[in-house]
Amino acid sequence: MYLEPWHADIFEFLLMKRNTGKEDQRARDLFYALWIPDLFMKRVKSEGKWTLMDPNTTPGLSDCHGEEFEKLYEGYEAKGMGIRTVQAQELWFAILESQIETGVPFMLYKDACNAKSNQQNLGTIKCSNLCTEIIEYTSKDETAVCNLASIALSKFVNREKNEFDHQRLYEVTKEITYNLNRVIDRNYYPVETAERSNMRHRPIGLGVQGLADAFCLLRLSFTSPEAQRLNEDIFETIYYGAVESSVDLAAVEGPYETFQGSPASKGLLQFDLWKETPKSGRWDWAALKKRVVEVGMRNSLLLAPMPTASTSQILGNNECFEPFTSNIYVRRVLSGEFPVVNKYLVMDLIQRGLWSDKIRNEIITFNGSVQNVMDIPADLRELYRTVWEISQRTLIDMAAARGKYIDQSQSMNLFLESPSSGQITSMHFHCWKSGLKTGMYYLRTRPAADAIKFTVDAKRMKEVNDSKNVNSRTPSRGGSASQPEECFNCGS
C-alpha cells in the first residue's frame, strides 16, 4: 500500500504494521510505503507545519507533482481546507518509529520518480511496486506490468586478466533486451488492462545480481574507489546496451506506441534527466541519442535492479547490488534451514593454508564478521567486510552513481545495527538530496540477542569470548548469522 504523507489517515497508516495495539486496527501482513513529495521533506527540514487533507475535499493532489503539486497543496492550505495541521517533524518521527520497529514504511520520492521518468508524458506516476524498483504509469484503464531479467555480474570477470569484460556485458544486455521484447509479445495476460499497458509502453526491467561477487573476484573492497568506479561503469554499459538494442528493434518493428512526447523522443536519456554526463568515455552516447530521436525506441523503460532473492540463490551469487550481509549465516526457506558460507573467503583461506575449525568457529562466534579474527590477514579482512561494517553513506552514494543509468528505480535496503532517529534521518535526507527515487526499501536491523550459532565448539566459543573481553579490539559489527527470507515478487 502506498500513501502520500498529506493524507488524513497517515498516522493510522503508520500504525498498521506495528507489533502492539488493537488487533482490529492492525494489518501486519500488508506492506506499507510512502510516496513522498519534496514539499514534505522541505517542511521537515525547516521544522514547519504540515496539513493533513481529505482527498475527497481536496482533489488532484495525487494527480500532480513538483511545482504544480506545491501550488495546489499550498492553495488548499491557504483556504483552510485541511483536516488538521501538525508539526512536520511530528509526522516524521512517527515514520521513524515505525521503521525502527518494523523496517517499513518504504521510502520513495514522488517528485524524483516523476521528473526522471521516461513515461512522464503519460501522466503522474502514483506508486511503485512491492519491491520499490518499478516506476511505471498506471490508470483505471491500464495496469502497469514489468518484464524482468537479472544479469549475473560474476560471469563477466576475467580472472586471468583480472578485469571486468564490459564488451561481453554489452552483448549479453542486447540479447536480454531482445528476449524480453519477445516475452512481451508472447506472454499470457490474465487481465486486459495489463495487456493494454504492456503492449502500448513495452517497459522492461533489467537488474543485476552478484555485484559483491564480482568485486571479490577482482580483489576489490566494496567501498574502494576502484569498486565505486566499476559500479558506475557496469550500469552505464547495461544502459547503453539496452538502449541500443531497443533502438535496433524499433528500426525493424517501430517505436512503442507512446514514444512521441517522451523525454527520449527529445533526445533526453536518463542521465540527462539527472543533469549528469557519462564519465567512462567507453560508449558513443552522442551517436546513440541521435538514433533514438530519428528511429525511436521499442521500450519506454529499460533498467530496474530488483532484489533477486530467488535467482541469486540458484546461481550462487550474492543478492542484487548489495554487499554480503554475513560471511556465515543460516538461510531460512520453506523447505527448512541451511548454513551459507562465503565461498570466496573460504577459498582464499584454503589457498593461504588458514582455513581450520578454529577460524570457522571464530567467524561464527563473531556473527559472521572477520574483523576481529586476527589470524585472518588484514587484506582479507578489508575485502570481506559485511554490510554492517560499511558506511551506509557510501552505499547511498554508490546507488546515486548508478542511478543516472536506471530509468526505473532500485530495491535499495539500508542497514543499521542499532538504529536511532538521528541516524535514520541523516540517511533519508542524504538519499533525498542525492536525487534517488527509492530512498529505502527495508530498514534492516540486527536482532538484539545473539543469533543462532551452529556447529560451534562450546569450549572454543568461551575461549574466543574471553579473548574479546581481555583485548581492546573494536566490537564486532558483523552480519547476523540468520538471514530472513526475502520477497520473491521481483526475484528475477
PDB file of N, CA and C in Angstrom, residues 279-354:
ATOM      1  N   LYS A 279      30.854   9.281 -17.715  1.00  0.00           N
ATOM      2  CA  LYS A 279      32.250   9.634 -17.456  1.00  0.00           C
ATOM      3  C   LYS A 279      33.261   8.674 -18.077  1.00  0.00           C
ATOM      4  N   SER A 280      32.840   7.472 -18.426  1.00  0.00           N
ATOM      5  CA  SER A 280      33.825   6.456 -18.796  1.00  0.00           C
ATOM      6  C   SER A 280      34.470   6.708 -20.154  1.00  0.00           C
ATOM      7  N   GLY A 281      33.734   7.329 -21.076  1.00  0.00           N
ATOM      8  CA  GLY A 281      34.239   7.502 -22.430  1.00  0.00           C
ATOM      9  C   GLY A 281      34.240   6.215 -23.238  1.00  0.00           C
ATOM     10  N   ARG A 282      33.623   5.178 -22.680  1.00  0.00           N
ATOM     11  CA  ARG A 282      33.640   3.856 -23.325  1.00  0.00           C
ATOM     12  C   ARG A 282      32.642   3.768 -24.476  1.00  0.00           C
ATOM     13  N   TRP A 283      31.521   4.515 -24.376  1.00  0.00           N
ATOM     14  CA  TRP A 283      30.435   4.352 -25.341  1.00  0.00           C
ATOM     15  C   TRP A 283      30.110   5.676 -26.028  1.00  0.00           C
ATOM     16  N   ASP A 284      29.674   5.591 -27.280  1.00  0.00           N
ATOM     17  CA  ASP A 284      29.366   6.779 -28.082  1.00  0.00           C
ATOM     18  C   ASP A 284      27.909   7.182 -27.850  1.00  0.00           C
ATOM     19  N   TRP A 285      27.687   7.922 -26.781  1.00  0.00           N
ATOM     20  CA  TRP A 285      26.324   8.308 -26.423  1.00  0.00           C
ATOM     21  C   TRP A 285      25.728   9.309 -27.412  1.00  0.00           C
ATOM     22  N   ALA A 286      26.549  10.202 -27.930  1.00  0.00           N
ATOM     23  CA  ALA A 286      26.029  11.226 -28.850  1.00  0.00           C
ATOM     24  C   ALA A 286      25.413  10.584 -30.088  1.00  0.00           C
ATOM     25  N   ALA A 287      26.096   9.603 -30.651  1.00  0.00           N
ATOM     26  CA  ALA A 287      25.578   8.926 -31.843  1.00  0.00           C
ATOM     27  C   ALA A 287      24.321   8.131 -31.517  1.00  0.00           C
ATOM     28  N   LEU A 288      24.307   7.504 -30.338  1.00  0.00           N
ATOM     29  CA  LEU A 288      23.136   6.704 -29.959  1.00  0.00           C
ATOM     30  C   LEU A 288      21.923   7.596 -29.718  1.00  0.00           C
ATOM     31  N   LYS A 289      22.121   8.734 -29.074  1.00  0.00           N
ATOM     32  CA  LYS A 289      20.998   9.646 -28.825  1.00  0.00           C
ATOM     33  C   LYS A 289      20.422  10.170 -30.141  1.00  0.00           C
ATOM     34  N   LYS A 290      21.283  10.372 -31.117  1.00  0.00           N
ATOM     35  CA  LYS A 290      20.804  10.803 -32.433  1.00  0.00           C
ATOM     36  C   LYS A 290      19.906   9.735 -33.046  1.00  0.00           C
ATOM     37  N   ARG A 291      20.304   8.475 -32.916  1.00  0.00           N
ATOM     38  CA  ARG A 291      19.484   7.366 -33.431  1.00  0.00           C
ATOM     39  C   ARG A 291      18.158   7.264 -32.675  1.00  0.00           C
ATOM     40  N   VAL A 292      18.195   7.497 -31.358  1.00  0.00           N
ATOM     41  CA  VAL A 292      16.970   7.440 -30.557  1.00  0.00           C
ATOM     42  C   VAL A 292      15.939   8.425 -31.101  1.00  0.00           C
ATOM     43  N   VAL A 293      16.369   9.648 -31.381  1.00  0.00           N
ATOM     44  CA  VAL A 293      15.457  10.676 -31.883  1.00  0.00           C
ATOM     45  C   VAL A 293      14.957  10.320 -33.284  1.00  0.00           C
ATOM     46  N   GLU A 294      15.840   9.815 -34.121  1.00  0.00           N
ATOM     47  CA  GLU A 294      15.478   9.531 -35.516  1.00  0.00           C
ATOM     48  C   GLU A 294      14.636   8.268 -35.669  1.00  0.00           C
ATOM     49  N   VAL A 295      14.988   7.222 -34.921  1.00  0.00           N
ATOM     50  CA  VAL A 295      14.359   5.908 -35.100  1.00  0.00           C
ATOM     51  C   VAL A 295      13.305   5.624 -34.040  1.00  0.00           C
ATOM     52  N   GLY A 296      13.555   6.086 -32.814  1.00  0.00           N
ATOM     53  CA  GLY A 296      12.679   5.767 -31.695  1.00  0.00           C
ATOM     54  C   GLY A 296      13.221   4.609 -30.882  1.00  0.00           C
ATOM     55  N   MET A 297      12.485   4.218 -29.859  1.00  0.00           N
ATOM     56  CA  MET A 297      12.841   3.082 -29.012  1.00  0.00           C
ATOM     57  C   MET A 297      11.666   2.119 -28.953  1.00  0.00           C
ATOM     58  N   ARG A 298      11.957   0.860 -28.805  1.00  0.00           N
ATOM     59  CA  ARG A 298      10.907  -0.155 -28.728  1.00  0.00           C
ATOM     60  C   ARG A 298      10.338  -0.249 -27.323  1.00  0.00           C
ATOM     61  N   ASN A 299      11.057   0.292 -26.332  1.00  0.00           N
ATOM     62  CA  ASN A 299      10.653   0.160 -24.929  1.00  0.00           C
ATOM     63  C   ASN A 299      10.707   1.507 -24.225  1.00  0.00           C
ATOM     64  N   SER A 300       9.699   1.772 -23.404  1.00  0.00           N
ATOM     65  CA  SER A 300       9.678   3.040 -22.678  1.00  0.00           C
ATOM     66  C   SER A 300      10.654   3.046 -21.512  1.00  0.00           C
ATOM     67  N   LEU A 301      10.876   1.883 -20.902  1.00  0.00           N
ATOM     68  CA  LEU A 301      11.755   1.773 -19.733  1.00  0.00           C
ATOM     69  C   LEU A 301      12.623   0.530 -19.878  1.00  0.00           C
ATOM     70  N   LEU A 302      13.806   0.564 -19.244  1.00  0.00           N
ATOM     71  CA  LEU A 302      14.783  -0.490 -19.510  1.00  0.00           C
ATOM     72  C   LEU A 302      15.425  -1.106 -18.270  1.00  0.00           C
ATOM     73  N   LEU A 303      15.788  -0.315 -17.276  1.00  0.00           N
ATOM     74  CA  LEU A 303      16.526  -0.834 -16.121  1.00  0.00           C
ATOM     75  C   LEU A 303      15.711  -0.711 -14.843  1.00  0.00           C
ATOM     76  N   ALA A 304      15.729  -1.768 -14.029  1.00  0.00           N
ATOM     77  CA  ALA A 304      15.029  -1.775 -12.742  1.00  0.00           C
ATOM     78  C   ALA A 304      15.669  -2.824 -11.833  1.00  0.00           C
ATOM     79  N   PRO A 305      16.840  -2.543 -11.263  1.00  0.00           N
ATOM     80  CA  PRO A 305      17.516  -3.533 -10.414  1.00  0.00           C
ATOM     81  C   PRO A 305      16.643  -3.987  -9.246  1.00  0.00           C
ATOM     82  N   MET A 306      16.313  -5.278  -9.260  1.00  0.00           N
ATOM     83  CA  MET A 306      15.383  -5.874  -8.312  1.00  0.00           C
ATOM     84  C   MET A 306      16.137  -6.659  -7.240  1.00  0.00           C
ATOM     85  N   PRO A 307      15.433  -7.201  -6.227  1.00  0.00           N
ATOM     86  CA  PRO A 307      16.140  -7.887  -5.129  1.00  0.00           C
ATOM     87  C   PRO A 307      16.821  -9.201  -5.511  1.00  0.00           C
ATOM     88  N   THR A 308      16.381  -9.892  -6.524  1.00  0.00           N
ATOM     89  CA  THR A 308      16.933 -11.189  -6.974  1.00  0.00           C
ATOM     90  C   THR A 308      17.006 -12.213  -5.843  1.00  0.00           C
ATOM     91  N   ALA A 309      15.987 -12.255  -5.001  1.00  0.00           N
ATOM     92  CA  ALA A 309      16.026 -13.138  -3.830  1.00  0.00           C
ATOM     93  C   ALA A 309      16.132 -14.604  -4.202  1.00  0.00           C
ATOM     94  N   SER A 310      15.438 -15.014  -5.255  1.00  0.00           N
ATOM     95  CA  SER A 310      15.430 -16.434  -5.610  1.00  0.00           C
ATOM     96  C   SER A 310      16.526 -16.794  -6.595  1.00  0.00           C
ATOM     97  N   THR A 311      16.648 -16.048  -7.683  1.00  0.00           N
ATOM     98  CA  THR A 311      17.593 -16.442  -8.728  1.00  0.00           C
ATOM     99  C   THR A 311      19.042 -16.319  -8.284  1.00  0.00           C
ATOM    100  N   SER A 312      19.340 -15.392  -7.399  1.00  0.00           N
ATOM    101  CA  SER A 312      20.723 -15.292  -6.930  1.00  0.00           C
ATOM    102  C   SER A 312      21.117 -16.530  -6.137  1.00  0.00           C
ATOM    103  N   GLN A 313      20.136 -17.147  -5.452  1.00  0.00           N
ATOM    104  CA  GLN A 313      20.425 -18.388  -4.733  1.00  0.00           C
ATOM    105  C   GLN A 313      20.655 -19.537  -5.714  1.00  0.00           C
ATOM    106  N   ILE A 314      19.876 -19.553  -6.783  1.00  0.00           N
ATOM    107  CA  ILE A 314      20.027 -20.614  -7.785  1.00  0.00           C
ATOM    108  C   ILE A 314      21.407 -20.550  -8.435  1.00  0.00           C
ATOM    109  N   LEU A 315      21.861 -19.336  -8.739  1.00  0.00           N
ATOM    110  CA  LEU A 315      23.138 -19.169  -9.428  1.00  0.00           C
ATOM    111  C   LEU A 315      24.323 -19.045  -8.475  1.00  0.00           C
ATOM    112  N   GLY A 316      24.055 -19.020  -7.185  1.00  0.00           N
ATOM    113  CA  GLY A 316      25.142 -18.968  -6.214  1.00  0.00           C
ATOM    114  C   GLY A 316      25.790 -17.609  -6.073  1.00  0.00           C
ATOM    115  N   ASN A 317      25.023 -16.540  -6.327  1.00  0.00           N
ATOM    116  CA  ASN A 317      25.544 -15.181  -6.198  1.00  0.00           C
ATOM    117  C   ASN A 317      24.959 -14.483  -4.980  1.00  0.00           C
ATOM    118  N   ASN A 318      25.647 -13.443  -4.533  1.00  0.00           N
ATOM    119  CA  ASN A 318      25.047 -12.574  -3.535  1.00  0.00           C
ATOM    120  C   ASN A 318      23.940 -11.759  -4.202  1.00  0.00           C
ATOM    121  N   GLU A 319      22.964 -11.339  -3.413  1.00  0.00           N
ATOM    122  CA  GLU A 319      21.785 -10.690  -3.979  1.00  0.00           C
ATOM    123  C   GLU A 319      22.093  -9.316  -4.573  1.00  0.00           C
ATOM    124  N   CYS A 320      21.519  -9.071  -5.707  1.00  0.00           N
ATOM    125  CA  CYS A 320      21.494  -7.808  -6.453  1.00  0.00           C
ATOM    126  C   CYS A 320      22.829  -7.062  -6.356  1.00  0.00           C
ATOM    127  N   PHE A 321      22.785  -5.817  -5.870  1.00  0.00           N
ATOM    128  CA  PHE A 321      23.983  -4.974  -5.815  1.00  0.00           C
ATOM    129  C   PHE A 321      24.458  -4.767  -4.383  1.00  0.00           C
ATOM    130  N   GLU A 322      23.983  -5.608  -3.470  1.00  0.00           N
ATOM    131  CA  GLU A 322      24.300  -5.423  -2.057  1.00  0.00           C
ATOM    132  C   GLU A 322      25.623  -6.068  -1.664  1.00  0.00           C
ATOM    133  N   PRO A 323      26.272  -5.541  -0.618  1.00  0.00           N
ATOM    134  CA  PRO A 323      27.409  -6.242  -0.020  1.00  0.00           C
ATOM    135  C   PRO A 323      26.923  -7.510   0.682  1.00  0.00           C
ATOM    136  N   PHE A 324      27.842  -8.386   1.020  1.00  0.00           N
ATOM    137  CA  PHE A 324      27.481  -9.563   1.806  1.00  0.00           C
ATOM    138  C   PHE A 324      26.965  -9.112   3.173  1.00  0.00           C
ATOM    139  N   THR A 325      25.859  -9.722   3.614  1.00  0.00           N
ATOM    140  CA  THR A 325      25.344  -9.392   4.946  1.00  0.00           C
ATOM    141  C   THR A 325      26.101 -10.125   6.038  1.00  0.00           C
ATOM    142  N   SER A 326      26.715 -11.252   5.684  1.00  0.00           N
ATOM    143  CA  SER A 326      27.477 -12.031   6.648  1.00  0.00           C
ATOM    144  C   SER A 326      28.360 -13.000   5.880  1.00  0.00           C
ATOM    145  N   ASN A 327      29.428 -13.437   6.508  1.00  0.00           N
ATOM    146  CA  ASN A 327      30.285 -14.440   5.881  1.00  0.00           C
ATOM    147  C   ASN A 327      29.868 -15.866   6.220  1.00  0.00           C
ATOM    148  N   ILE A 328      29.053 -16.020   7.247  1.00  0.00           N
ATOM    149  CA  ILE A 328      28.413 -17.300   7.569  1.00  0.00           C
ATOM    150  C   ILE A 328      27.044 -16.979   8.148  1.00  0.00           C
ATOM    151  N   TYR A 329      26.000 -17.573   7.599  1.00  0.00           N
ATOM    152  CA  TYR A 329      24.671 -17.335   8.148  1.00  0.00           C
ATOM    153  C   TYR A 329      23.773 -18.522   7.850  1.00  0.00           C
ATOM    154  N   VAL A 330      22.610 -18.522   8.488  1.00  0.00           N
ATOM    155  CA  VAL A 330      21.588 -19.536   8.233  1.00  0.00           C
ATOM    156  C   VAL A 330      20.544 -18.931   7.309  1.00  0.00           C
ATOM    157  N   ARG A 331      20.253 -19.611   6.212  1.00  0.00           N
ATOM    158  CA  ARG A 331      19.181 -19.157   5.322  1.00  0.00           C
ATOM    159  C   ARG A 331      17.947 -19.984   5.575  1.00  0.00           C
ATOM    160  N   ARG A 332      16.831 -19.292   5.823  1.00  0.00           N
ATOM    161  CA  ARG A 332      15.559 -19.956   6.083  1.00  0.00           C
ATOM    162  C   ARG A 332      14.694 -19.899   4.831  1.00  0.00           C
ATOM    163  N   VAL A 333      14.266 -21.063   4.374  1.00  0.00           N
ATOM    164  CA  VAL A 333      13.362 -21.170   3.235  1.00  0.00           C
ATOM    165  C   VAL A 333      12.216 -22.092   3.623  1.00  0.00           C
ATOM    166  N   LEU A 334      11.264 -22.268   2.710  1.00  0.00           N
ATOM    167  CA  LEU A 334      10.091 -23.079   3.027  1.00  0.00           C
ATOM    168  C   LEU A 334      10.461 -24.513   3.371  1.00  0.00           C
ATOM    169  N   SER A 335      11.528 -25.013   2.769  1.00  0.00           N
ATOM    170  CA  SER A 335      11.912 -26.408   2.993  1.00  0.00           C
ATOM    171  C   SER A 335      12.762 -26.611   4.242  1.00  0.00           C
ATOM    172  N   GLY A 336      13.154 -25.518   4.894  1.00  0.00           N
ATOM    173  CA  GLY A 336      13.937 -25.663   6.120  1.00  0.00           C
ATOM    174  C   GLY A 336      15.040 -24.627   6.221  1.00  0.00           C
ATOM    175  N   GLU A 337      16.087 -24.957   6.971  1.00  0.00           N
ATOM    176  CA  GLU A 337      17.206 -24.056   7.186  1.00  0.00           C
ATOM    177  C   GLU A 337      18.501 -24.718   6.725  1.00  0.00           C
ATOM    178  N   PHE A 338      19.418 -23.906   6.223  1.00  0.00           N
ATOM    179  CA  PHE A 338      20.729 -24.453   5.884  1.00  0.00           C
ATOM    180  C   PHE A 338      21.778 -23.351   6.021  1.00  0.00           C
ATOM    181  N   PRO A 339      23.012 -23.743   6.407  1.00  0.00           N
ATOM    182  CA  PRO A 339      24.075 -22.748   6.559  1.00  0.00           C
ATOM    183  C   PRO A 339      24.629 -22.317   5.209  1.00  0.00           C
ATOM    184  N   VAL A 340      24.958 -21.045   5.104  1.00  0.00           N
ATOM    185  CA  VAL A 340      25.574 -20.500   3.899  1.00  0.00           C
ATOM    186  C   VAL A 340      26.900 -19.863   4.300  1.00  0.00           C
ATOM    187  N   VAL A 341      27.952 -20.196   3.576  1.00  0.00           N
ATOM    188  CA  VAL A 341      29.287 -19.684   3.861  1.00  0.00           C
ATOM    189  C   VAL A 341      29.773 -18.891   2.655  1.00  0.00           C
ATOM    190  N   ASN A 342      30.477 -17.798   2.901  1.00  0.00           N
ATOM    191  CA  ASN A 342      31.058 -17.014   1.814  1.00  0.00           C
ATOM    192  C   ASN A 342      32.148 -17.847   1.141  1.00  0.00           C
ATOM    193  N   LYS A 343      31.835 -18.352  -0.035  1.00  0.00           N
ATOM    194  CA  LYS A 343      32.745 -19.294  -0.711  1.00  0.00           C
ATOM    195  C   LYS A 343      34.067 -18.650  -1.099  1.00  0.00           C
ATOM    196  N   TYR A 344      34.044 -17.353  -1.375  1.00  0.00           N
ATOM    197  CA  TYR A 344      35.281 -16.676  -1.772  1.00  0.00           C
ATOM    198  C   TYR A 344      36.237 -16.559  -0.585  1.00  0.00           C
ATOM    199  N   LEU A 345      35.682 -16.258   0.578  1.00  0.00           N
ATOM    200  CA  LEU A 345      36.501 -16.196   1.788  1.00  0.00           C
ATOM    201  C   LEU A 345      37.125 -17.551   2.084  1.00  0.00           C
ATOM    202  N   VAL A 346      36.312 -18.594   2.010  1.00  0.00           N
ATOM    203  CA  VAL A 346      36.817 -19.942   2.298  1.00  0.00           C
ATOM    204  C   VAL A 346      37.922 -20.325   1.320  1.00  0.00           C
ATOM    205  N   MET A 347      37.716 -20.031   0.025  1.00  0.00           N
ATOM    206  CA  MET A 347      38.742 -20.367  -0.968  1.00  0.00           C
ATOM    207  C   MET A 347      40.036 -19.608  -0.701  1.00  0.00           C
ATOM    208  N   ASP A 348      39.915 -18.330  -0.336  1.00  0.00           N
ATOM    209  CA  ASP A 348      41.114 -17.546  -0.033  1.00  0.00           C
ATOM    210  C   ASP A 348      41.863 -18.107   1.169  1.00  0.00           C
ATOM    211  N   LEU A 349      41.108 -18.493   2.196  1.00  0.00           N
ATOM    212  CA  LEU A 349      41.749 -19.034   3.393  1.00  0.00           C
ATOM    213  C   LEU A 349      42.387 -20.394   3.111  1.00  0.00           C
ATOM    214  N   ILE A 350      41.730 -21.207   2.296  1.00  0.00           N
ATOM    215  CA  ILE A 350      42.308 -22.508   1.932  1.00  0.00           C
ATOM    216  C   ILE A 350      43.608 -22.311   1.154  1.00  0.00           C
ATOM    217  N   GLN A 351      43.595 -21.370   0.205  1.00  0.00           N
ATOM    218  CA  GLN A 351      44.793 -21.126  -0.603  1.00  0.00           C
ATOM    219  C   GLN A 351      45.968 -20.657   0.246  1.00  0.00           C
ATOM    220  N   ARG A 352      45.671 -19.969   1.341  1.00  0.00           N
ATOM    221  CA  ARG A 352      46.744 -19.481   2.216  1.00  0.00           C
ATOM    222  C   ARG A 352      47.031 -20.434   3.375  1.00  0.00           C
ATOM    223  N   GLY A 353      46.341 -21.581   3.356  1.00  0.00           N
ATOM    224  CA  GLY A 353      46.568 -22.566   4.400  1.00  0.00           C
ATOM    225  C   GLY A 353      46.047 -22.147   5.761  1.00  0.00           C
ATOM    226  N   LEU A 354      44.994 -21.327   5.772  1.00  0.00           N
ATOM    227  CA  LEU A 354      44.489 -20.773   7.031  1.00  0.00           C
ATOM    228  C   LEU A 354      43.127 -21.329   7.440  1.00  0.00           C
TER     229      LEU A 354
END
